[in-house]
Short mmCIF file of C-alpha atoms in Angstrom, two decimals:
data_model
loop_
_atom_site.label_atom_id
_atom_site.label_comp_id
_atom_site.label_asym_id
_atom_site.label_seq_id
_atom_site.Cartn_x
_atom_site.Cartn_y
_atom_site.Cartn_z
CA MET V 1 58.75 109.01 89.84
CA HIS V 2 61.70 107.34 91.21
CA HIS V 3 65.18 107.42 89.52
CA GLY V 4 66.38 104.13 88.53
CA LEU V 5 68.92 102.30 90.71
CA THR V 6 71.75 99.86 90.31
CA PRO V 7 71.34 96.29 91.57
CA ALA V 8 73.26 97.12 94.80
CA GLY V 9 71.01 100.04 95.29
CA GLU V 10 67.86 97.82 94.77
CA ASN V 11 69.32 95.34 97.39
CA ALA V 12 70.02 97.98 99.88
CA VAL V 13 66.49 99.48 99.66
CA SER V 14 65.01 96.16 100.20
CA GLU V 15 67.18 95.69 103.27
CA LEU V 16 66.37 99.03 104.75
CA ALA V 17 62.65 98.54 104.11
CA GLY V 18 62.77 95.50 106.28
CA LYS V 19 65.00 97.16 109.00
CA TYR V 20 62.80 100.04 109.41
CA ALA V 21 59.43 98.33 108.84
CA ILE V 22 58.26 100.59 105.93
CA SER V 23 57.47 100.00 102.26
CA THR V 24 60.29 99.88 99.53
CA ASP V 25 58.53 103.05 97.97
CA ALA V 26 58.98 104.90 101.30
CA VAL V 27 62.78 104.14 101.33
CA ARG V 28 63.03 105.11 97.67
CA ALA V 29 61.49 108.32 98.26
CA MET V 30 63.69 108.98 101.44
CA LEU V 31 66.71 107.90 99.29
CA ASP V 32 65.92 110.44 96.61
CA ALA V 33 65.47 113.10 99.22
CA VAL V 34 68.81 112.47 100.71
CA ASN V 35 70.46 112.40 97.44
CA SER V 36 69.08 115.73 96.34
CA GLY V 37 70.34 117.02 99.80
CA ARG V 38 73.88 115.85 98.80
CA GLY V 39 73.70 113.10 101.75
CA THR V 40 73.63 115.84 104.46
CA MET V 41 70.08 116.84 104.38
CA ALA V 42 66.64 115.97 103.20
CA GLN V 43 63.13 117.42 102.71
CA PHE V 44 60.51 114.80 102.35
CA ASN V 45 56.77 114.05 102.35
CA VAL V 46 56.23 110.37 103.00
CA ALA V 47 52.96 109.30 104.66
CA GLU V 48 54.46 106.18 106.47
CA LEU V 49 56.90 108.57 108.16
CA GLY V 50 54.30 111.18 109.25
CA GLY V 51 54.14 113.24 106.18
CA SER V 52 56.18 116.37 105.56
CA GLY V 53 59.48 116.73 107.51
CA GLN V 54 63.23 117.74 107.20
CA TRP V 55 66.31 116.02 108.34
CA MET V 56 69.94 117.42 108.51
CA ARG V 57 72.95 115.30 109.56
CA GLY V 58 74.30 116.24 112.85
CA GLY V 59 71.05 116.09 114.80
CA MET V 60 68.20 118.29 113.28
CA THR V 61 65.04 115.90 112.46
CA MET V 62 61.54 117.33 112.10
CA VAL V 63 58.57 115.09 111.52
CA GLY V 64 54.68 116.12 111.36
CA ASN V 65 54.25 115.19 114.94
CA MET V 66 57.04 116.99 116.89
CA PHE V 67 56.20 114.79 120.00
CA ASP V 68 56.67 111.49 118.41
CA HIS V 69 60.28 111.02 119.40
CA GLY V 70 60.13 107.37 118.15
CA LEU V 71 59.43 108.53 114.72
CA LYS V 72 62.09 111.13 114.90
CA ALA V 73 64.53 108.40 115.84
CA ARG V 74 63.42 106.14 113.15
CA VAL V 75 63.62 108.98 110.41
CA ASP V 76 66.99 109.98 111.55
CA GLY V 77 68.44 106.35 111.53
CA LEU V 78 66.99 105.83 108.12
CA CYS V 79 68.54 109.08 106.68
CA ARG V 80 71.88 108.25 108.18
CA ASP V 81 71.75 104.77 106.60
CA LEU V 82 70.93 106.34 103.18
CA SER V 83 73.76 108.99 103.66
CA GLU V 84 76.27 106.25 104.37
CA LEU V 85 74.90 104.16 101.31
CA LEU V 86 75.11 107.05 98.93
CA ALA V 87 78.71 107.75 100.09
CA ASN V 88 80.21 104.44 99.71
CA ASN V 89 78.28 102.77 96.95
CA GLN V 90 77.15 103.53 93.26
CA VAL V 91 73.38 103.71 93.87
CA TYR V 92 72.23 105.34 90.83
CA PRO V 93 73.54 104.24 87.34
CA PRO V 94 75.71 106.70 85.50
CA ALA V 95 73.77 108.95 83.18
CA GLN V 96 74.06 107.79 79.66
CA THR V 97 74.80 110.62 77.17
CA ASN V 98 75.49 110.42 73.61
CA SER V 99 77.99 113.45 73.71
CA ARG V 100 79.67 115.63 76.22
CA PRO V 101 77.85 118.98 77.12
CA ALA V 102 79.04 122.14 75.27
CA GLY V 103 81.86 123.63 77.22
CA SER V 104 83.02 120.39 79.21
CA TRP V 105 86.66 120.53 80.30
CA TRP V 106 86.65 117.94 82.92
CA PRO V 107 87.94 114.33 82.25
CA ASN V 108 85.10 112.04 80.61
CA GLU V 109 85.34 109.49 83.33
CA LEU V 110 83.99 111.74 85.88
CA GLY V 111 80.56 112.00 84.10
CA SER V 112 78.25 115.03 84.66
CA PRO V 113 78.92 117.47 87.57
CA SER V 114 76.12 118.31 89.92
CA SER V 115 77.54 121.73 89.84
CA SER V 116 80.20 123.87 87.87
CA GLY V 117 81.23 127.58 87.37
CA GLY V 118 83.84 129.68 87.12
CA GLN V 119 85.36 132.95 88.75
CA ASN V 120 88.29 135.22 87.87
CA GLY V 121 90.15 132.83 85.66
CA SER V 122 89.29 129.68 87.38
CA GLN V 123 86.68 126.84 86.72
CA TYR V 124 85.51 124.19 88.95
CA ALA V 125 83.08 121.06 88.51
CA TYR V 126 81.94 119.08 91.52
CA PHE V 127 80.88 115.37 91.16
CA PRO V 128 79.33 114.13 94.54
CA SER V 129 78.89 110.57 93.29
CA ALA V 130 82.46 110.27 92.36
CA ARG V 131 83.59 112.24 95.37
CA ARG V 132 85.70 114.47 92.94
CA LEU V 133 86.36 118.18 92.66
CA ALA V 134 87.98 119.21 89.32
CA ILE V 135 89.85 122.68 89.15
CA LEU V 136 90.98 124.36 85.84
CA ALA V 137 93.07 127.36 86.72
CA ASN V 138 95.55 129.05 84.51
CA GLY V 139 95.20 126.41 81.92
CA ARG V 140 96.06 123.74 84.55
CA LEU V 141 93.65 120.78 85.12
CA SER V 142 93.69 119.20 88.64
CA VAL V 143 91.35 116.42 90.19
CA PHE V 144 90.89 116.14 93.92
CA ASP V 145 89.30 113.55 96.12
CA THR V 146 86.62 115.47 98.21
CA LEU V 147 86.59 112.84 100.93
CA ASP V 148 83.61 113.29 103.15
CA HIS V 149 82.88 116.72 102.05
CA SER V 150 79.41 117.62 100.64
CA ILE V 151 80.22 120.94 98.92
CA GLY V 152 77.44 123.37 99.00
CA GLY V 153 79.13 126.87 98.03
CA VAL V 154 81.96 128.29 96.24
CA GLN V 155 83.61 131.65 96.44
CA GLN V 156 86.68 133.61 95.50
CA ALA V 157 89.15 134.01 98.46
CA GLN V 158 89.27 137.53 99.57
CA GLY V 159 92.15 139.16 97.63
CA GLY V 160 93.06 136.25 95.86
CA GLY V 161 93.96 135.68 92.12
CA PRO V 162 93.15 133.15 89.73
CA GLY V 163 92.87 129.80 91.28
CA SER V 164 92.20 131.07 94.71
CA LEU V 165 88.56 129.55 95.19
CA GLU V 166 87.21 128.53 98.50
CA PHE V 167 84.40 125.89 98.98
CA THR V 168 82.06 125.50 101.98
CA SER V 169 80.86 122.13 103.12
CA GLN V 170 79.39 120.75 106.35
CA PHE V 171 82.86 120.99 107.74
CA GLY V 172 83.28 124.63 107.03
CA THR V 173 85.26 126.49 104.49
CA PHE V 174 88.27 124.93 102.82
CA THR V 175 90.38 125.13 99.57
CA ALA V 176 91.16 122.54 97.00
CA ALA V 177 94.65 122.42 98.22
CA SER V 178 93.61 120.93 101.45
CA LEU V 179 92.23 117.90 99.64
CA PRO V 180 94.35 114.86 98.26
CA LEU V 181 95.20 115.29 94.65
CA VAL V 182 94.35 112.19 92.74
CA ASP V 183 95.02 113.11 89.02
CA PRO V 184 97.44 116.33 88.34
CA GLY V 185 96.01 116.28 84.98
CA ASN V 186 98.02 118.67 82.45
CA GLN V 187 99.52 120.60 85.14
CA ASN V 188 102.85 122.35 84.44
CA THR V 189 105.65 120.57 86.15
CA PRO V 190 109.40 121.64 86.26
CA ALA V 191 111.41 120.01 83.33
CA PRO V 192 113.46 117.18 84.67
CA GLN V 193 116.91 118.19 85.46
CA GLN V 194 119.41 116.88 82.92
CA PRO V 195 122.17 114.86 84.76
CA ALA V 196 125.54 116.24 84.64
CA PRO V 197 127.66 114.55 81.74
CA GLN V 198 129.87 111.90 83.05
CA GLN V 199 133.53 112.64 82.58
CA THR V 200 135.17 110.24 80.55
CA PHE V 201 138.90 109.50 80.04
CA SER V 202 140.71 108.52 76.94
CA GLN V 203 144.24 108.24 75.83
CA PRO V 204 145.48 110.88 73.46
CA ALA V 205 145.01 110.06 69.78
CA PRO V 206 147.96 108.60 68.15
CA GLN V 207 149.92 111.26 66.08
CA ALA V 208 150.21 110.60 62.40
CA SER V 209 153.53 109.19 61.55
CA GLY V 210 156.37 111.72 61.16
CA SER V 211 154.29 114.42 62.98
CA SER V 212 155.43 115.80 66.38
CA GLU V 213 153.22 115.65 69.44
CA GLY V 214 151.69 118.88 70.47
CA SER V 215 151.67 120.21 74.09
CA MET V 216 148.81 119.37 76.50
CA SER V 217 147.27 121.07 79.29
CA LEU V 218 147.78 120.17 83.02
CA ASP V 219 144.02 119.02 83.28
CA GLU V 220 144.39 116.96 80.06
CA VAL V 221 147.43 115.39 81.24
CA THR V 222 146.02 114.67 84.55
CA SER V 223 142.81 113.00 83.00
CA ALA V 224 145.04 110.76 80.72
CA ILE V 225 147.27 109.79 83.67
CA GLU V 226 144.13 108.84 85.86
CA ALA V 227 142.76 106.85 82.82
CA LEU V 228 146.34 104.93 82.50
CA ALA V 229 146.18 104.18 86.05
CA SER V 230 142.81 102.59 85.77
CA LEU V 231 144.07 100.45 82.91
CA HIS V 232 147.06 99.64 85.22
CA ASN V 233 145.03 98.71 88.14
CA LYS V 234 143.00 96.26 85.94
CA GLY V 235 146.19 94.66 84.77
CA ILE V 236 145.77 95.77 81.26
CA LEU V 237 149.15 97.69 81.40
CA THR V 238 152.15 96.35 82.91
CA ASP V 239 154.24 98.34 85.41
CA ALA V 240 156.88 99.22 82.83
CA GLU V 241 154.38 100.33 80.10
CA PHE V 242 152.46 102.43 82.68
CA GLU V 243 155.52 104.35 83.66
CA THR V 244 156.75 104.66 80.23
CA LYS V 245 153.24 106.18 78.97
CA LYS V 246 153.17 108.50 82.33
CA ALA V 247 156.59 109.86 81.52
CA GLN V 248 155.66 110.64 77.98
CA LEU V 249 152.43 112.53 79.05
CA LEU V 250 154.48 114.46 81.85
CA GLY V 251 156.85 115.59 79.06
CA ARG V 252 154.02 117.15 77.08
CA ILE V 253 152.90 119.76 79.57
#
């Protein structure tokens, strides 16, 4: 029994059936096999393609008649096209669920992972259709773009602590840090640095009538004179007013 397909998936199956001169049922069977192999391998049993066989991206193709090189080439071409189709199109409709599985911690929009687990304080969930890898380590959630990786294994880095997971794909071993970060989630980020308060200048508050003016520090007098100079440069104070005020302030040091 085949899985349901999106309209784009149905159209692609019809096109590939015509391209390789086989039935749509045969293409659907191969599509499911390549999808089960995460786009990099397939084990199949399709009568139109020689019965039982295996395919692996990178060159290994086995069919029932090992000397039928034309059939090998056709199976390899079909599987390559199907792998490309799965990597770049929404072929299968997203699974409809009424509720999230118990223990789910990844973003809802990613759907259900093909694999998930945890080691030494770290959790991971892999979503091949969305090409996403979610990591939860030390209470921090991050989502990465898996690019062309087809993840087939996970392990704790030797001597590594929480969060030091390593993954294996057709390209070898790698860490999540080598992938583009597409959603930092609730990662802890340094608090934004507060800007230094701007220095403002103001003239000394007028003293109450009959009271004597108190002394001022050199910094206070300098700040006040600079404020007066700004007013003078703007034409708010005349030359005489500026000199008078300046003398008054210098006399309070």
